[in-house]
mmCIF file of N, CA and C in Angstrom:
data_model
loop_
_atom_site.group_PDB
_atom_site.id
_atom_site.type_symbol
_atom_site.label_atom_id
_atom_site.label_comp_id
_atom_site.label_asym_id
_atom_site.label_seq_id
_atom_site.Cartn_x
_atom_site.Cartn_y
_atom_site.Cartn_z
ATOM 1 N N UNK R 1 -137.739 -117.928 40.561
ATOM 2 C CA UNK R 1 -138.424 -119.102 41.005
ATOM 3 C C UNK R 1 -139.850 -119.022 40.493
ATOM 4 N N UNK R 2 -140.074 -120.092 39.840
ATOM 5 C CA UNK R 2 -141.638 -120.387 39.347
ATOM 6 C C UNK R 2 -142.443 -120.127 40.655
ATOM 7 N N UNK R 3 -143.988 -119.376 40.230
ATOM 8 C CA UNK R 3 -144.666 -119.792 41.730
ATOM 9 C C UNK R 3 -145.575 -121.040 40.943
ATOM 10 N N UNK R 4 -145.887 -121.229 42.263
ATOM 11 C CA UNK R 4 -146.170 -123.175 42.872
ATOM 12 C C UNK R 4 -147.857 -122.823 42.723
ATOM 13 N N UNK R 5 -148.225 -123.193 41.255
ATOM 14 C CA UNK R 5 -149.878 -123.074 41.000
ATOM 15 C C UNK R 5 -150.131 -124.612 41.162
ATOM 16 N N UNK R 6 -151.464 -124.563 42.298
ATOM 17 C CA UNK R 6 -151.794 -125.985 42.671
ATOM 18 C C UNK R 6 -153.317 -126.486 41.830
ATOM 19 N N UNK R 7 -153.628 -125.522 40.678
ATOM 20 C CA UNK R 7 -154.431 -125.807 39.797
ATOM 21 C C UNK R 7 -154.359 -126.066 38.405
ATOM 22 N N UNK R 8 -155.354 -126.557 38.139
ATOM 23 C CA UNK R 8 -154.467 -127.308 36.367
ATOM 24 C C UNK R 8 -156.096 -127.054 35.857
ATOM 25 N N UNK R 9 -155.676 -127.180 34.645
ATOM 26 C CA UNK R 9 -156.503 -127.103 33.561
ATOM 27 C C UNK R 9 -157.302 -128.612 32.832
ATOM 28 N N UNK R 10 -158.180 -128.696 32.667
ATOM 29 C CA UNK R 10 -158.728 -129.723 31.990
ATOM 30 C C UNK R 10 -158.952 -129.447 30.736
ATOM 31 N N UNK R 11 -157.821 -129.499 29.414
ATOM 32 C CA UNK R 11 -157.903 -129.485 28.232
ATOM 33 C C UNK R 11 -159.041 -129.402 26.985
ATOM 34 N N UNK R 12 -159.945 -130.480 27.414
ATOM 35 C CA UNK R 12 -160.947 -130.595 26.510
ATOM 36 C C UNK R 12 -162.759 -129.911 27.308
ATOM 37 N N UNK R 13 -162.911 -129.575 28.944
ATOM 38 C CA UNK R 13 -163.573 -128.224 28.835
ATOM 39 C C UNK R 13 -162.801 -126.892 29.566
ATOM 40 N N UNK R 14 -161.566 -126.934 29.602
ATOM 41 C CA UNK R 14 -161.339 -125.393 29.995
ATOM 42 C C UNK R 14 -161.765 -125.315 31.368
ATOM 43 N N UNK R 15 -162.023 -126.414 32.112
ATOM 44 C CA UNK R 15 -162.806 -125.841 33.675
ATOM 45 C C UNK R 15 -161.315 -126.170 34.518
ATOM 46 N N UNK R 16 -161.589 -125.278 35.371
ATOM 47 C CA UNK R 16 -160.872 -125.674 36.705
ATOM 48 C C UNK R 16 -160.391 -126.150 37.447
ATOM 49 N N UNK R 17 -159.640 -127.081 37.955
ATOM 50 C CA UNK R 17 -159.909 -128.192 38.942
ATOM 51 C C UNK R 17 -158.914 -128.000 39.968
ATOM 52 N N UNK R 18 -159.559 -127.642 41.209
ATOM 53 C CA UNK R 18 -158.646 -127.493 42.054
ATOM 54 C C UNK R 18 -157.870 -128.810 43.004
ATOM 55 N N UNK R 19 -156.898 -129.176 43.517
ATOM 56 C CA UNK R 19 -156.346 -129.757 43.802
ATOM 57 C C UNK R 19 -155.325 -129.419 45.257
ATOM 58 N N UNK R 20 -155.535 -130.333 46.018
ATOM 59 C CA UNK R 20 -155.063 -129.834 47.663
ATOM 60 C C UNK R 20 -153.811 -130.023 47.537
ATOM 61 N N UNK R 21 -153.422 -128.984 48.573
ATOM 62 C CA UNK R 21 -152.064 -128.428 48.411
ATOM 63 C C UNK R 21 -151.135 -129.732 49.273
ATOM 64 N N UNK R 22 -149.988 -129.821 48.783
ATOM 65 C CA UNK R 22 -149.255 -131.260 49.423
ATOM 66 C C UNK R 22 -148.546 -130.513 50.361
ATOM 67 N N UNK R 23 -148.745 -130.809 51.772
ATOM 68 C CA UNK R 23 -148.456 -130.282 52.761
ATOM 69 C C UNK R 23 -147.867 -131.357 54.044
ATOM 70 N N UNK R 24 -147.715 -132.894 53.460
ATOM 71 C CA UNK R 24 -147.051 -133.580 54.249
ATOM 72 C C UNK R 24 -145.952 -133.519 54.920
ATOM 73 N N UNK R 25 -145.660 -133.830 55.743
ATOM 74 C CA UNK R 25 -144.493 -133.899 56.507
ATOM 75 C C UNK R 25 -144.422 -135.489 56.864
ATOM 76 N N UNK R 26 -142.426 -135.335 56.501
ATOM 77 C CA UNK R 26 -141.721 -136.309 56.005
ATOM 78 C C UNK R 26 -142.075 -137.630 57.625
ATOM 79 N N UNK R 27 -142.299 -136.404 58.567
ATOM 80 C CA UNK R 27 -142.292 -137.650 60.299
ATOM 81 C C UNK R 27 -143.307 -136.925 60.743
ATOM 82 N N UNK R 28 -144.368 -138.206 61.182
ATOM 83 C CA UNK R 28 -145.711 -137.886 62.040
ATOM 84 C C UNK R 28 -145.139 -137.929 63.449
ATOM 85 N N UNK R 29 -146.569 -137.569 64.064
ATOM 86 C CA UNK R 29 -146.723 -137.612 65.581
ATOM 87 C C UNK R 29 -145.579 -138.589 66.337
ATOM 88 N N UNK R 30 -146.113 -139.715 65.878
ATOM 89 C CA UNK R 30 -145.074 -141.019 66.574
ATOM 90 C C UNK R 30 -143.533 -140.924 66.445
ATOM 91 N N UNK R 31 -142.943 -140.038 65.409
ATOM 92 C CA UNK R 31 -142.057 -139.922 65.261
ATOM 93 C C UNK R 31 -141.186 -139.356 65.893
ATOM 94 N N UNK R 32 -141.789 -138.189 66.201
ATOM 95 C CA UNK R 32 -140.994 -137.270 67.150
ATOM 96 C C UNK R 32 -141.682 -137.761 68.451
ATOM 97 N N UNK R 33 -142.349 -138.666 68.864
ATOM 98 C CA UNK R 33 -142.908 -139.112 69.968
ATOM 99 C C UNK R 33 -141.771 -140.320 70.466
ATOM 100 N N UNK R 34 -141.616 -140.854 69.650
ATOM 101 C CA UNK R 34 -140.112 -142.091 70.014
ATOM 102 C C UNK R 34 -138.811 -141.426 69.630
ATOM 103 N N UNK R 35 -138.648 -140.508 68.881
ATOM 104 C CA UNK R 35 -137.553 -139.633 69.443
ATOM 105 C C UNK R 35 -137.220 -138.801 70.668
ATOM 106 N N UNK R 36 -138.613 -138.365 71.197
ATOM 107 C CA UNK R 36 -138.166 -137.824 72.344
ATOM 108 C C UNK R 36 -137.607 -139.204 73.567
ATOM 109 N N UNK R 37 -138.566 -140.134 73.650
ATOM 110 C CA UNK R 37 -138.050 -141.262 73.884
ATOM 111 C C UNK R 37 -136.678 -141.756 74.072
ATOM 112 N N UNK R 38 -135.909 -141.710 72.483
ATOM 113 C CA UNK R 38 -134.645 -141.796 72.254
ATOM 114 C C UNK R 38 -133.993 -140.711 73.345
ATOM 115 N N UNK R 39 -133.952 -139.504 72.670
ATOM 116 C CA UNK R 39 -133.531 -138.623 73.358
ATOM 117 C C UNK R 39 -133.182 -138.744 75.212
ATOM 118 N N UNK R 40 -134.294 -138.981 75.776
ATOM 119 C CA UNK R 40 -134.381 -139.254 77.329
ATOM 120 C C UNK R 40 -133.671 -140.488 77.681
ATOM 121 N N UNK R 41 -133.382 -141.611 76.627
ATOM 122 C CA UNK R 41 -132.854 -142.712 77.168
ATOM 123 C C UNK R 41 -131.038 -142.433 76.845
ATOM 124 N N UNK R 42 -130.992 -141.175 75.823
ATOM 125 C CA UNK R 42 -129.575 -141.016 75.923
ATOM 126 C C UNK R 42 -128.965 -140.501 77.336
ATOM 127 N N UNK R 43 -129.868 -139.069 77.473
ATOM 128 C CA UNK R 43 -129.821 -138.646 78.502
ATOM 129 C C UNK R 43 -129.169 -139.493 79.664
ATOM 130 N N UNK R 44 -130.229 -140.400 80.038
ATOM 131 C CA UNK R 44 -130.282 -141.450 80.989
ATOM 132 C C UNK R 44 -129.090 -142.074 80.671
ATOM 133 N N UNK R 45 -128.413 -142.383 79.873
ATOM 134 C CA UNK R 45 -126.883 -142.925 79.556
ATOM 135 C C UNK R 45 -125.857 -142.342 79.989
ATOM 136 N N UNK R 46 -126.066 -140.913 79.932
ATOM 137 C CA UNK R 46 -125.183 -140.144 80.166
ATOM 138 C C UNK R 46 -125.120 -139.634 81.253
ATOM 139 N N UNK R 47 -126.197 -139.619 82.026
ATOM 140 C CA UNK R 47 -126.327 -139.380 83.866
ATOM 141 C C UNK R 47 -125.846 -140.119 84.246
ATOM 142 N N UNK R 48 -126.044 -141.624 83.985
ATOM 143 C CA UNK R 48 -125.414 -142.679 84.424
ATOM 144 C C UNK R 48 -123.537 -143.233 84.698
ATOM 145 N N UNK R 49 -123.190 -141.813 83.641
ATOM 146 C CA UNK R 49 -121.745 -142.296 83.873
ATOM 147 C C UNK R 49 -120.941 -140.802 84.170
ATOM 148 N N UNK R 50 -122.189 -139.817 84.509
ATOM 149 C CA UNK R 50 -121.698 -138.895 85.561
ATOM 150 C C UNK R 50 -120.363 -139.377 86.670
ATOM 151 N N UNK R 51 -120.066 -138.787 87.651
ATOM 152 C CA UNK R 51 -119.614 -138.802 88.819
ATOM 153 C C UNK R 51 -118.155 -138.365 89.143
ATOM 154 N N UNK R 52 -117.865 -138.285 90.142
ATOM 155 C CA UNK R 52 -116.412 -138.130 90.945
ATOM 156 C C UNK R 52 -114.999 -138.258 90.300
ATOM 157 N N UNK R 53 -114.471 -137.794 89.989
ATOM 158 C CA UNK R 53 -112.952 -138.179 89.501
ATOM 159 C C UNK R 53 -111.862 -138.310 90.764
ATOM 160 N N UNK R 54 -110.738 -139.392 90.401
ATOM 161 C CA UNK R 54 -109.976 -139.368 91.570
ATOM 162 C C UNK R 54 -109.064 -137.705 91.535
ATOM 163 N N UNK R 55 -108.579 -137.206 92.404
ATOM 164 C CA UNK R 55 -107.884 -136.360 92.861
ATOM 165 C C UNK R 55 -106.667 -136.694 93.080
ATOM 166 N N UNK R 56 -105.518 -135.676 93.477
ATOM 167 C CA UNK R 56 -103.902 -136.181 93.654
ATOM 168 C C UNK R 56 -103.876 -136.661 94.925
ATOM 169 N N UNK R 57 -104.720 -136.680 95.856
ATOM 170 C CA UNK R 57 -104.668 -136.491 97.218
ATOM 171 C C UNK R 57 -105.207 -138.304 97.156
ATOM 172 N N UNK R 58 -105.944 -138.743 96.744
ATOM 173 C CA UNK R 58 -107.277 -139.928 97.073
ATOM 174 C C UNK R 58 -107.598 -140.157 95.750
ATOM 175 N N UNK R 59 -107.324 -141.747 95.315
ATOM 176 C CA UNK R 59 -107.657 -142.460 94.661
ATOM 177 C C UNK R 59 -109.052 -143.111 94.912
ATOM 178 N N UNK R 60 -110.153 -142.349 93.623
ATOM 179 C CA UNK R 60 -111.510 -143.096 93.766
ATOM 180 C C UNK R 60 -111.540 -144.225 93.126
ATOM 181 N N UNK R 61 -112.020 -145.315 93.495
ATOM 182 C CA UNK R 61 -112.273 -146.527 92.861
ATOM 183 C C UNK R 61 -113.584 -146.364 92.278
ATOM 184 N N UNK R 62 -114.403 -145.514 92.412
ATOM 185 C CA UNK R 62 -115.569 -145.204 91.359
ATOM 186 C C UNK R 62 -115.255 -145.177 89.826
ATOM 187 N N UNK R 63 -114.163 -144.610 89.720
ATOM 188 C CA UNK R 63 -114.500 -144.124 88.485
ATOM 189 C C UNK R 63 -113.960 -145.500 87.282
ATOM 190 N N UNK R 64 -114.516 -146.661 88.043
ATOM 191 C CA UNK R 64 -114.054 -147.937 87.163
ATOM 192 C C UNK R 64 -115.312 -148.687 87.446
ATOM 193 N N UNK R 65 -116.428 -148.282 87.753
ATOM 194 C CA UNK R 65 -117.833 -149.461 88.414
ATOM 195 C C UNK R 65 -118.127 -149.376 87.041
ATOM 196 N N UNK R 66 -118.789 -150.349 87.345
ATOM 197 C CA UNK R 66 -120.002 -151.437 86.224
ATOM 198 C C UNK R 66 -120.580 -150.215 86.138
ATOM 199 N N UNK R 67 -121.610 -149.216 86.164
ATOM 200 C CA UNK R 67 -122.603 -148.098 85.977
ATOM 201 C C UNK R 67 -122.128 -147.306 85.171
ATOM 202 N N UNK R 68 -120.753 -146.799 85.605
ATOM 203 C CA UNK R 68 -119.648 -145.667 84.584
ATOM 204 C C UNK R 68 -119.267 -146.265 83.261
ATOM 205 N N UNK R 69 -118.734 -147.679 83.113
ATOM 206 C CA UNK R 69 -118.161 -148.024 81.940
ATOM 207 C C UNK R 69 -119.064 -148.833 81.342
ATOM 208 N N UNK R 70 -120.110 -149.176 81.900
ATOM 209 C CA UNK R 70 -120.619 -150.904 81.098
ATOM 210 C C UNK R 70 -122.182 -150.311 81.196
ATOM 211 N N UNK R 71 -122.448 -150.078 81.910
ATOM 212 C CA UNK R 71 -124.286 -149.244 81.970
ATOM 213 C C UNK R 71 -124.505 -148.505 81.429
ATOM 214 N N UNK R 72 -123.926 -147.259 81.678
ATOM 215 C CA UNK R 72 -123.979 -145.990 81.284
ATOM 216 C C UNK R 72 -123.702 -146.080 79.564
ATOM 217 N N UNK R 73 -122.749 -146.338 79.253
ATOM 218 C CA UNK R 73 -122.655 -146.314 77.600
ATOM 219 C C UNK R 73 -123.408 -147.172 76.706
ATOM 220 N N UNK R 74 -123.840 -148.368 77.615
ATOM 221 C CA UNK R 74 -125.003 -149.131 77.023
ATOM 222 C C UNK R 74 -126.019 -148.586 76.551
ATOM 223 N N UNK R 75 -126.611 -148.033 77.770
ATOM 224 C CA UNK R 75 -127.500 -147.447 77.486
ATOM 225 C C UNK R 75 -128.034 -146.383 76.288
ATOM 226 N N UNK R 76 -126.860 -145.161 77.014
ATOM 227 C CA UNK R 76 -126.665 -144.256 75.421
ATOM 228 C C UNK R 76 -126.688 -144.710 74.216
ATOM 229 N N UNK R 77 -125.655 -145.802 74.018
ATOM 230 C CA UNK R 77 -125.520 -146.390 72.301
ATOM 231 C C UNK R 77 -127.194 -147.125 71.923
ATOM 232 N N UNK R 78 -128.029 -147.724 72.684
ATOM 233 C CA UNK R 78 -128.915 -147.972 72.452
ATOM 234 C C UNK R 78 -129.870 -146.972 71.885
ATOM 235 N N UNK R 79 -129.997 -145.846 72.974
ATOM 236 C CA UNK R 79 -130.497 -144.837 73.022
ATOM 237 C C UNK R 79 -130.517 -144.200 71.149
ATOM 238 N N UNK R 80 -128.995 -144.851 71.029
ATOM 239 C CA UNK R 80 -128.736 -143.887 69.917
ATOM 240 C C UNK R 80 -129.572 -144.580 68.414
ATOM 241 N N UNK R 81 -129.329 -145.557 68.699
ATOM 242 C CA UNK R 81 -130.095 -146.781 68.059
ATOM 243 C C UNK R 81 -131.365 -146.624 67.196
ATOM 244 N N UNK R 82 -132.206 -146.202 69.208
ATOM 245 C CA UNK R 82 -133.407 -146.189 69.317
ATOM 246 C C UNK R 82 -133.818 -144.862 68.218
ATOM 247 N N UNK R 83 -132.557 -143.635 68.494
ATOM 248 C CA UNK R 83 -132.777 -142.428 67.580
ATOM 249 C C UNK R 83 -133.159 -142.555 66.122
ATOM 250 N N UNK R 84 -131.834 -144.031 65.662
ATOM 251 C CA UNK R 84 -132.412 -144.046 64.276
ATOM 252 C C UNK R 84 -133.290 -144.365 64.013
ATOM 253 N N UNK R 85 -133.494 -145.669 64.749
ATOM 254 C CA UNK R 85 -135.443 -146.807 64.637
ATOM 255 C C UNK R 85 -136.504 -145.553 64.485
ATOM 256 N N UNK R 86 -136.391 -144.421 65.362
ATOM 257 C CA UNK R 86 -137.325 -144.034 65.613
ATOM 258 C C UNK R 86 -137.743 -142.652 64.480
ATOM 259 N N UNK R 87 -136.212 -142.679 63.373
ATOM 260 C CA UNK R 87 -136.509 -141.448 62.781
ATOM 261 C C UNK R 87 -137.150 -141.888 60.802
ATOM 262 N N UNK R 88 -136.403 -143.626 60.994
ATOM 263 C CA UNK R 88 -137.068 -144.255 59.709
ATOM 264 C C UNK R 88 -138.157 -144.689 59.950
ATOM 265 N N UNK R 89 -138.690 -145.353 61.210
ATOM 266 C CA UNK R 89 -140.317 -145.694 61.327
ATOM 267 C C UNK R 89 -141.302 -144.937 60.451
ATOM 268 N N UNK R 90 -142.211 -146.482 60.166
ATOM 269 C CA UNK R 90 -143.162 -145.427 59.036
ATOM 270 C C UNK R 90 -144.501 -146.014 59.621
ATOM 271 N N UNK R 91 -145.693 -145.262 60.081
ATOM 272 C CA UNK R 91 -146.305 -146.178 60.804
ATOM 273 C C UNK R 91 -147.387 -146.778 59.518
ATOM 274 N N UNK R 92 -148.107 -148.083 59.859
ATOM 275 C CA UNK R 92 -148.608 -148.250 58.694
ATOM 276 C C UNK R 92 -150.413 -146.969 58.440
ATOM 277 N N UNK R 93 -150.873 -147.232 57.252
ATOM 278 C CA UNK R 93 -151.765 -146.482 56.701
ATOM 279 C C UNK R 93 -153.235 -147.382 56.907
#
């Protein structure tokens, strides 16, 4: 592997010129700031459709509510959404 010289030459006097090292990273602050975001609202999707299962003994009617099937996964898939929005965001300059 070549090493990575971040100085170059100026041809016609031979001087020096140094040049700052490219050290960007591909996602700023905000990025991983609305991912964690994402992240917590999956979470929150997935607490949401926690709960009880029926047993052989007792049939729960929980495990068919609006919160388990229709909230809860809403949420998440948004969540998940929100993951991508939040990993192409570019904020402006």
């Amino acid at each position: 592997m070549a090493p990575n010289n971040n100085a170059r030459t100026d041809k016609n006097a031979g001087d020096i010129i140094e040049t700052e090292p490219r050290s960007r990273f591909a996602l700023t602050k905000i990025n991983f700031i609305l991912m964690a975001i994402a992240g917590l609202t999956i979470l929150i999707g997935f607490l949401l459709m926690l709960g009880g299962s029926s047993t052989t003994e007792a049939f729960n009617p929980d495990i068919f509510s609006t919160r388990r099937i229709v909230v809860g996964p809403t949420i998440a898939f948004l969540g998940f959404i929100f993951m991508g929005a939040a990993i192409v965001y570019r904020p402006r300059k």
